[in-house]
């Protein structure tokens, strides 16, 4: 079976972009796998998301699902641009979604929700896409966040929204998800203030092919020092194959 995955950054605000893509605060990644088009997070604004979908060559009615990492406005704000043209699209959220938080995001219609009670493979959507448990962080007064593992031909990609509970929380989910020992890992997303100690970074570097940072990552330079050529700053509109 062809496991190739294409990941295209549709929303980011770190200052690097391909021609035709509009920068905007937040994060959104287009996942193409097994003929499916899936959005991971939705950024903060409608118009940049719609513009960048056009630039990526995907129409709204070609979208098969949305996965939301956490309930902040910069990861949900593009939804009002999607629903009028694709009103029955499934939207995967965690079980703590409605807990009140600061910077709370766009309301998700109940009829669109697929609630993730615990981490699992989304076999009903596409083999090789896994959602983690939701982890808690005290950030912004408290927030729950889930992440997504995607099995490709070359890499196992861990896609994070903001990594509020810490990268280690999500990395430790691989055993629960039946993904085995970490190897050929690609870590991608926003990492906020998360840092590794020296031993953690050495262990992770030994099983990681690349780390691509976006959005809310605070200290790009420390990641570059820890992971060298394996680390890069993301580029809005660029497609990565795994």
PDB file of C-alpha atoms in Angstrom:
ATOM      1  CA  UNK A   1       0.000   0.000   0.000  1.00  0.00           C
ATOM      2  CA  UNK A   2       1.217   3.507  -0.828  1.00  0.00           C
ATOM      3  CA  UNK A   3       1.749   5.297   2.490  1.00  0.00           C
ATOM      4  CA  UNK A   4       3.103   8.531   1.064  1.00  0.00           C
ATOM      5  CA  UNK A   5       1.920  11.620   2.925  1.00  0.00           C
ATOM      6  CA  UNK A   6       2.025  15.235   1.740  1.00  0.00           C
ATOM      7  CA  UNK A   7       1.897  17.971   4.387  1.00  0.00           C
ATOM      8  CA  UNK A   8       1.390  21.586   3.276  1.00  0.00           C
ATOM      9  CA  UNK A   9       1.529  24.532   5.668  1.00  0.00           C
ATOM     10  CA  UNK A  10      -1.571  26.654   5.004  1.00  0.00           C
ATOM     11  CA  UNK A  11      -1.393  29.061   7.961  1.00  0.00           C
ATOM     12  CA  UNK A  12       1.710  30.242   9.823  1.00  0.00           C
ATOM     13  CA  UNK A  13       3.141  33.501  11.179  1.00  0.00           C
ATOM     14  CA  UNK A  14       6.894  32.982  11.423  1.00  0.00           C
ATOM     15  CA  UNK A  15       7.796  35.119   8.395  1.00  0.00           C
ATOM     16  CA  UNK A  16       8.777  32.611   5.691  1.00  0.00           C
ATOM     17  CA  UNK A  17       6.357  31.904   2.832  1.00  0.00           C
ATOM     18  CA  UNK A  18       6.069  30.629  -0.713  1.00  0.00           C
ATOM     19  CA  UNK A  19       4.699  32.973  -3.379  1.00  0.00           C
ATOM     20  CA  UNK A  20       0.896  33.198  -3.384  1.00  0.00           C
ATOM     21  CA  UNK A  21       0.453  32.310   0.288  1.00  0.00           C
ATOM     22  CA  UNK A  22      -0.807  34.866   2.817  1.00  0.00           C
ATOM     23  CA  UNK A  23       0.725  34.915   6.279  1.00  0.00           C
ATOM     24  CA  UNK A  24      -1.676  34.915   9.221  1.00  0.00           C
ATOM     25  CA  UNK A  25      -1.500  34.292  12.965  1.00  0.00           C
ATOM     26  CA  UNK A  26      -1.989  30.670  13.977  1.00  0.00           C
ATOM     27  CA  UNK A  27      -1.427  27.278  12.407  1.00  0.00           C
ATOM     28  CA  UNK A  28      -3.114  25.112   9.777  1.00  0.00           C
ATOM     29  CA  UNK A  29      -1.646  22.105   7.985  1.00  0.00           C
ATOM     30  CA  UNK A  30      -3.175  20.308   5.002  1.00  0.00           C
ATOM     31  CA  UNK A  31      -2.675  16.541   5.248  1.00  0.00           C
ATOM     32  CA  UNK A  32      -2.976  14.542   2.019  1.00  0.00           C
ATOM     33  CA  UNK A  33      -3.010  10.783   2.555  1.00  0.00           C
ATOM     34  CA  UNK A  34      -4.690   7.902   0.728  1.00  0.00           C
ATOM     35  CA  UNK A  35      -6.786  10.282  -1.377  1.00  0.00           C
ATOM     36  CA  UNK A  36      -8.031  12.229   1.642  1.00  0.00           C
ATOM     37  CA  UNK A  37      -7.660  15.954   2.312  1.00  0.00           C
ATOM     38  CA  UNK A  38      -7.599  16.706   6.040  1.00  0.00           C
ATOM     39  CA  UNK A  39      -6.975  19.996   7.818  1.00  0.00           C
ATOM     40  CA  UNK A  40      -5.078  19.995  11.100  1.00  0.00           C
ATOM     41  CA  UNK A  41      -6.120  23.223  12.856  1.00  0.00           C
ATOM     42  CA  UNK A  42      -7.562  26.260  11.074  1.00  0.00           C
ATOM     43  CA  UNK A  43      -5.561  29.384  11.965  1.00  0.00           C
ATOM     44  CA  UNK A  44      -7.219  32.543  13.285  1.00  0.00           C
ATOM     45  CA  UNK A  45      -8.829  34.119  10.204  1.00  0.00           C
ATOM     46  CA  UNK A  46     -11.117  33.054   7.374  1.00  0.00           C
ATOM     47  CA  UNK A  47      -9.725  34.928   4.356  1.00  0.00           C
ATOM     48  CA  UNK A  48      -6.071  33.827   4.598  1.00  0.00           C
ATOM     49  CA  UNK A  49      -7.177  30.207   4.991  1.00  0.00           C
ATOM     50  CA  UNK A  50      -9.467  30.368   1.947  1.00  0.00           C
ATOM     51  CA  UNK A  51      -6.802  32.132  -0.119  1.00  0.00           C
ATOM     52  CA  UNK A  52      -4.148  29.606   0.815  1.00  0.00           C
ATOM     53  CA  UNK A  53      -6.415  26.642   0.083  1.00  0.00           C
ATOM     54  CA  UNK A  54      -6.819  28.051  -3.435  1.00  0.00           C
ATOM     55  CA  UNK A  55      -3.045  28.463  -3.730  1.00  0.00           C
ATOM     56  CA  UNK A  56      -2.640  24.832  -2.635  1.00  0.00           C
ATOM     57  CA  UNK A  57      -5.123  23.696  -5.301  1.00  0.00           C
ATOM     58  CA  UNK A  58      -7.748  22.324  -2.930  1.00  0.00           C
ATOM     59  CA  UNK A  59     -11.384  23.428  -2.846  1.00  0.00           C
ATOM     60  CA  UNK A  60     -13.453  23.501   0.329  1.00  0.00           C
ATOM     61  CA  UNK A  61     -15.754  20.730  -0.860  1.00  0.00           C
ATOM     62  CA  UNK A  62     -12.719  18.469  -1.387  1.00  0.00           C
ATOM     63  CA  UNK A  63     -11.941  18.522   2.341  1.00  0.00           C
ATOM     64  CA  UNK A  64     -12.752  15.244   4.083  1.00  0.00           C
ATOM     65  CA  UNK A  65     -12.206  16.130   7.756  1.00  0.00           C
ATOM     66  CA  UNK A  66     -10.771  18.611  10.246  1.00  0.00           C
ATOM     67  CA  UNK A  67      -8.662  17.723  13.289  1.00  0.00           C
ATOM     68  CA  UNK A  68      -8.414  20.399  15.988  1.00  0.00           C
ATOM     69  CA  UNK A  69      -5.594  20.292  18.509  1.00  0.00           C
ATOM     70  CA  UNK A  70      -6.991  22.673  21.145  1.00  0.00           C
ATOM     71  CA  UNK A  71      -9.657  25.288  21.746  1.00  0.00           C
ATOM     72  CA  UNK A  72      -7.815  28.555  21.135  1.00  0.00           C
ATOM     73  CA  UNK A  73      -8.888  31.138  18.553  1.00  0.00           C
ATOM     74  CA  UNK A  74      -5.669  30.898  16.513  1.00  0.00           C
ATOM     75  CA  UNK A  75      -6.366  27.224  15.789  1.00  0.00           C
ATOM     76  CA  UNK A  76     -10.120  27.388  15.100  1.00  0.00           C
ATOM     77  CA  UNK A  77     -10.803  30.812  13.554  1.00  0.00           C
ATOM     78  CA  UNK A  78     -10.982  29.703   9.920  1.00  0.00           C
ATOM     79  CA  UNK A  79     -13.977  27.414  10.507  1.00  0.00           C
ATOM     80  CA  UNK A  80     -16.694  29.920   9.422  1.00  0.00           C
ATOM     81  CA  UNK A  81     -15.101  29.926   5.979  1.00  0.00           C
ATOM     82  CA  UNK A  82     -15.368  26.134   5.669  1.00  0.00           C
ATOM     83  CA  UNK A  83     -18.831  25.226   6.939  1.00  0.00           C
ATOM     84  CA  UNK A  84     -21.033  27.088   4.401  1.00  0.00           C
ATOM     85  CA  UNK A  85     -19.546  25.019   1.548  1.00  0.00           C
ATOM     86  CA  UNK A  86     -18.958  21.773   3.467  1.00  0.00           C
ATOM     87  CA  UNK A  87     -21.521  21.785   6.259  1.00  0.00           C
ATOM     88  CA  UNK A  88     -21.336  18.108   7.204  1.00  0.00           C
ATOM     89  CA  UNK A  89     -17.548  17.845   7.465  1.00  0.00           C
ATOM     90  CA  UNK A  90     -16.479  15.806  10.526  1.00  0.00           C
ATOM     91  CA  UNK A  91     -14.443  17.803  13.062  1.00  0.00           C
ATOM     92  CA  UNK A  92     -12.327  15.789  15.495  1.00  0.00           C
ATOM     93  CA  UNK A  93     -12.085  17.354  18.966  1.00  0.00           C
ATOM     94  CA  UNK A  94     -11.030  16.013  22.379  1.00  0.00           C
ATOM     95  CA  UNK A  95     -13.418  15.231  25.225  1.00  0.00           C
ATOM     96  CA  UNK A  96     -12.509  18.358  27.221  1.00  0.00           C
ATOM     97  CA  UNK A  97     -13.311  20.706  24.360  1.00  0.00           C
ATOM     98  CA  UNK A  98     -16.022  22.726  26.107  1.00  0.00           C
ATOM     99  CA  UNK A  99     -14.052  23.525  29.268  1.00  0.00           C
ATOM    100  CA  UNK A 100     -13.762  27.302  29.537  1.00  0.00           C
ATOM    101  CA  UNK A 101     -10.344  28.684  28.667  1.00  0.00           C
ATOM    102  CA  UNK A 102      -8.797  32.056  27.890  1.00  0.00           C
ATOM    103  CA  UNK A 103      -8.558  32.940  24.178  1.00  0.00           C
ATOM    104  CA  UNK A 104     -11.318  30.408  23.507  1.00  0.00           C
ATOM    105  CA  UNK A 105     -11.899  29.558  19.879  1.00  0.00           C
ATOM    106  CA  UNK A 106     -14.773  29.389  17.417  1.00  0.00           C
ATOM    107  CA  UNK A 107     -17.826  27.367  18.417  1.00  0.00           C
ATOM    108  CA  UNK A 108     -17.835  23.879  16.872  1.00  0.00           C
ATOM    109  CA  UNK A 109     -21.349  22.715  15.891  1.00  0.00           C
ATOM    110  CA  UNK A 110     -22.407  19.609  17.804  1.00  0.00           C
ATOM    111  CA  UNK A 111     -23.556  17.890  14.617  1.00  0.00           C
ATOM    112  CA  UNK A 112     -20.037  18.090  13.165  1.00  0.00           C
ATOM    113  CA  UNK A 113     -18.160  16.897  16.226  1.00  0.00           C
ATOM    114  CA  UNK A 114     -16.366  13.582  16.483  1.00  0.00           C
ATOM    115  CA  UNK A 115     -15.254  13.455  20.110  1.00  0.00           C
ATOM    116  CA  UNK A 116     -12.000  11.630  20.871  1.00  0.00           C
ATOM    117  CA  UNK A 117     -12.425   9.950  24.263  1.00  0.00           C
ATOM    118  CA  UNK A 118      -8.905   8.505  24.218  1.00  0.00           C
ATOM    119  CA  UNK A 119      -6.091   8.234  21.698  1.00  0.00           C
ATOM    120  CA  UNK A 120      -6.787   5.961  18.736  1.00  0.00           C
ATOM    121  CA  UNK A 121      -6.279   5.378  15.018  1.00  0.00           C
ATOM    122  CA  UNK A 122      -8.828   7.163  12.822  1.00  0.00           C
ATOM    123  CA  UNK A 123      -9.535   4.065  10.733  1.00  0.00           C
ATOM    124  CA  UNK A 124     -12.927   5.410   9.675  1.00  0.00           C
ATOM    125  CA  UNK A 125     -11.129   8.318   8.048  1.00  0.00           C
ATOM    126  CA  UNK A 126      -7.791   6.989   6.834  1.00  0.00           C
ATOM    127  CA  UNK A 127      -5.418   4.221   7.969  1.00  0.00           C
ATOM    128  CA  UNK A 128      -2.207   5.486   9.494  1.00  0.00           C
ATOM    129  CA  UNK A 129      -3.568   8.624  11.172  1.00  0.00           C
ATOM    130  CA  UNK A 130      -3.590   8.548  14.983  1.00  0.00           C
ATOM    131  CA  UNK A 131      -4.886  11.012  17.574  1.00  0.00           C
ATOM    132  CA  UNK A 132      -3.256  11.139  21.004  1.00  0.00           C
ATOM    133  CA  UNK A 133      -4.892  11.498  24.377  1.00  0.00           C
ATOM    134  CA  UNK A 134      -5.496  15.108  25.375  1.00  0.00           C
ATOM    135  CA  UNK A 135      -2.901  16.427  27.809  1.00  0.00           C
ATOM    136  CA  UNK A 136      -3.374  19.301  30.250  1.00  0.00           C
ATOM    137  CA  UNK A 137      -1.226  22.410  30.665  1.00  0.00           C
ATOM    138  CA  UNK A 138      -1.486  25.386  33.027  1.00  0.00           C
ATOM    139  CA  UNK A 139      -0.721  27.703  30.082  1.00  0.00           C
ATOM    140  CA  UNK A 140      -3.201  30.569  29.651  1.00  0.00           C
ATOM    141  CA  UNK A 141      -5.023  29.510  32.786  1.00  0.00           C
ATOM    142  CA  UNK A 142      -5.384  25.903  31.684  1.00  0.00           C
ATOM    143  CA  UNK A 143      -5.782  24.185  28.307  1.00  0.00           C
ATOM    144  CA  UNK A 144      -6.130  20.619  27.001  1.00  0.00           C
ATOM    145  CA  UNK A 145      -4.450  19.671  23.738  1.00  0.00           C
ATOM    146  CA  UNK A 146      -4.259  16.610  21.499  1.00  0.00           C
ATOM    147  CA  UNK A 147      -1.750  15.909  18.725  1.00  0.00           C
ATOM    148  CA  UNK A 148      -1.665  13.777  15.593  1.00  0.00           C
ATOM    149  CA  UNK A 149       0.704  11.033  14.429  1.00  0.00           C
ATOM    150  CA  UNK A 150       0.796  10.303  10.701  1.00  0.00           C
ATOM    151  CA  UNK A 151       2.469   7.178   9.301  1.00  0.00           C
ATOM    152  CA  UNK A 152       4.201   7.855   5.984  1.00  0.00           C
ATOM    153  CA  UNK A 153       6.506   5.865   3.732  1.00  0.00           C
ATOM    154  CA  UNK A 154       9.696   7.327   5.228  1.00  0.00           C
ATOM    155  CA  UNK A 155       8.739   9.076   8.457  1.00  0.00           C
ATOM    156  CA  UNK A 156       6.352   8.894  11.356  1.00  0.00           C
ATOM    157  CA  UNK A 157       5.247  12.518  11.697  1.00  0.00           C
ATOM    158  CA  UNK A 158       4.143  14.013  14.995  1.00  0.00           C
ATOM    159  CA  UNK A 159       2.028  17.068  14.217  1.00  0.00           C
ATOM    160  CA  UNK A 160       1.514  19.481  17.139  1.00  0.00           C
ATOM    161  CA  UNK A 161      -0.615  22.624  17.368  1.00  0.00           C
ATOM    162  CA  UNK A 162       1.137  24.491  20.195  1.00  0.00           C
ATOM    163  CA  UNK A 163       2.532  21.651  22.315  1.00  0.00           C
ATOM    164  CA  UNK A 164       1.097  23.133  25.513  1.00  0.00           C
ATOM    165  CA  UNK A 165       1.406  19.841  27.494  1.00  0.00           C
ATOM    166  CA  UNK A 166       5.011  19.437  26.249  1.00  0.00           C
ATOM    167  CA  UNK A 167       6.500  17.348  23.474  1.00  0.00           C
ATOM    168  CA  UNK A 168       7.365  14.565  25.903  1.00  0.00           C
ATOM    169  CA  UNK A 169       3.685  14.005  26.695  1.00  0.00           C
ATOM    170  CA  UNK A 170       2.919  13.373  23.031  1.00  0.00           C
ATOM    171  CA  UNK A 171       6.060  11.328  22.362  1.00  0.00           C
ATOM    172  CA  UNK A 172       5.143   9.010  25.238  1.00  0.00           C
ATOM    173  CA  UNK A 173       1.813   8.242  23.529  1.00  0.00           C
ATOM    174  CA  UNK A 174       3.384   5.993  20.885  1.00  0.00           C
ATOM    175  CA  UNK A 175       3.149   2.860  23.059  1.00  0.00           C
ATOM    176  CA  UNK A 176      -0.562   3.452  23.783  1.00  0.00           C
ATOM    177  CA  UNK A 177      -1.200   3.959  20.082  1.00  0.00           C
ATOM    178  CA  UNK A 178       0.630   0.785  19.046  1.00  0.00           C
ATOM    179  CA  UNK A 179       3.259   2.702  17.083  1.00  0.00           C
ATOM    180  CA  UNK A 180       6.192   0.829  18.597  1.00  0.00           C
ATOM    181  CA  UNK A 181       9.617   2.214  19.360  1.00  0.00           C
ATOM    182  CA  UNK A 182      10.324   5.701  18.057  1.00  0.00           C
ATOM    183  CA  UNK A 183      12.368   5.798  14.856  1.00  0.00           C
ATOM    184  CA  UNK A 184      12.412   7.852  11.642  1.00  0.00           C
ATOM    185  CA  UNK A 185      10.471  10.534  13.462  1.00  0.00           C
ATOM    186  CA  UNK A 186       9.509  13.897  11.956  1.00  0.00           C
ATOM    187  CA  UNK A 187       8.266  16.423  14.528  1.00  0.00           C
ATOM    188  CA  UNK A 188       6.346  19.349  13.107  1.00  0.00           C
ATOM    189  CA  UNK A 189       4.320  22.243  14.520  1.00  0.00           C
ATOM    190  CA  UNK A 190       4.349  24.945  17.166  1.00  0.00           C
ATOM    191  CA  UNK A 191       6.358  24.233  20.326  1.00  0.00           C
ATOM    192  CA  UNK A 192       5.724  27.314  22.521  1.00  0.00           C
ATOM    193  CA  UNK A 193       8.211  27.394  25.442  1.00  0.00           C
ATOM    194  CA  UNK A 194       8.974  23.681  25.486  1.00  0.00           C
ATOM    195  CA  UNK A 195      12.649  22.786  25.914  1.00  0.00           C
ATOM    196  CA  UNK A 196      14.592  19.526  26.266  1.00  0.00           C
ATOM    197  CA  UNK A 197      17.330  18.790  28.740  1.00  0.00           C
ATOM    198  CA  UNK A 198      20.619  17.541  27.278  1.00  0.00           C
ATOM    199  CA  UNK A 199      19.878  13.819  27.686  1.00  0.00           C
ATOM    200  CA  UNK A 200      16.387  14.184  26.237  1.00  0.00           C
ATOM    201  CA  UNK A 201      17.686  16.031  23.194  1.00  0.00           C
ATOM    202  CA  UNK A 202      20.404  13.418  22.557  1.00  0.00           C
ATOM    203  CA  UNK A 203      17.915  10.559  22.835  1.00  0.00           C
ATOM    204  CA  UNK A 204      15.437  12.293  20.556  1.00  0.00           C
ATOM    205  CA  UNK A 205      18.095  13.193  17.973  1.00  0.00           C
ATOM    206  CA  UNK A 206      19.033   9.512  17.678  1.00  0.00           C
ATOM    207  CA  UNK A 207      15.553   8.547  16.418  1.00  0.00           C
ATOM    208  CA  UNK A 208      14.541  11.766  14.657  1.00  0.00           C
ATOM    209  CA  UNK A 209      15.062  12.594  10.983  1.00  0.00           C
ATOM    210  CA  UNK A 210      13.887  16.215  11.153  1.00  0.00           C
ATOM    211  CA  UNK A 211      12.135  18.819  13.283  1.00  0.00           C
ATOM    212  CA  UNK A 212      10.177  21.611  11.608  1.00  0.00           C
ATOM    213  CA  UNK A 213       9.017  24.478  13.825  1.00  0.00           C
ATOM    214  CA  UNK A 214       6.185  26.960  13.236  1.00  0.00           C
ATOM    215  CA  UNK A 215       3.838  29.490  14.779  1.00  0.00           C
ATOM    216  CA  UNK A 216       4.301  29.870  18.546  1.00  0.00           C
ATOM    217  CA  UNK A 217       7.792  28.366  18.905  1.00  0.00           C
ATOM    218  CA  UNK A 218       9.678  30.749  21.175  1.00  0.00           C
ATOM    219  CA  UNK A 219      13.343  29.780  20.897  1.00  0.00           C
ATOM    220  CA  UNK A 220      14.268  28.708  17.379  1.00  0.00           C
ATOM    221  CA  UNK A 221      17.971  29.147  18.138  1.00  0.00           C
ATOM    222  CA  UNK A 222      18.008  26.641  21.004  1.00  0.00           C
ATOM    223  CA  UNK A 223      16.376  23.982  18.793  1.00  0.00           C
ATOM    224  CA  UNK A 224      18.930  24.708  16.095  1.00  0.00           C
ATOM    225  CA  UNK A 225      21.765  24.272  18.598  1.00  0.00           C
ATOM    226  CA  UNK A 226      20.310  21.014  19.942  1.00  0.00           C
ATOM    227  CA  UNK A 227      19.404  19.349  16.648  1.00  0.00           C
ATOM    228  CA  UNK A 228      21.667  20.984  14.065  1.00  0.00           C
ATOM    229  CA  UNK A 229      20.853  20.209  10.441  1.00  0.00           C
ATOM    230  CA  UNK A 230      17.834  18.150  11.488  1.00  0.00           C
ATOM    231  CA  UNK A 231      16.081  21.350  12.576  1.00  0.00           C
ATOM    232  CA  UNK A 232      14.483  23.911  10.271  1.00  0.00           C
ATOM    233  CA  UNK A 233      12.088  26.813  10.503  1.00  0.00           C
ATOM    234  CA  UNK A 234       8.886  26.129   8.606  1.00  0.00           C
ATOM    235  CA  UNK A 235       7.863  27.800   5.352  1.00  0.00           C
ATOM    236  CA  UNK A 236       4.247  28.776   4.722  1.00  0.00           C
ATOM    237  CA  UNK A 237       2.985  27.106   1.543  1.00  0.00           C
ATOM    238  CA  UNK A 238       5.774  24.541   1.348  1.00  0.00           C
ATOM    239  CA  UNK A 239       4.822  20.883   0.922  1.00  0.00           C
ATOM    240  CA  UNK A 240       6.738  18.190   2.777  1.00  0.00           C
ATOM    241  CA  UNK A 241       6.608  14.511   1.832  1.00  0.00           C
ATOM    242  CA  UNK A 242       6.968  11.755   4.391  1.00  0.00           C
TER     243      UNK A 242
END
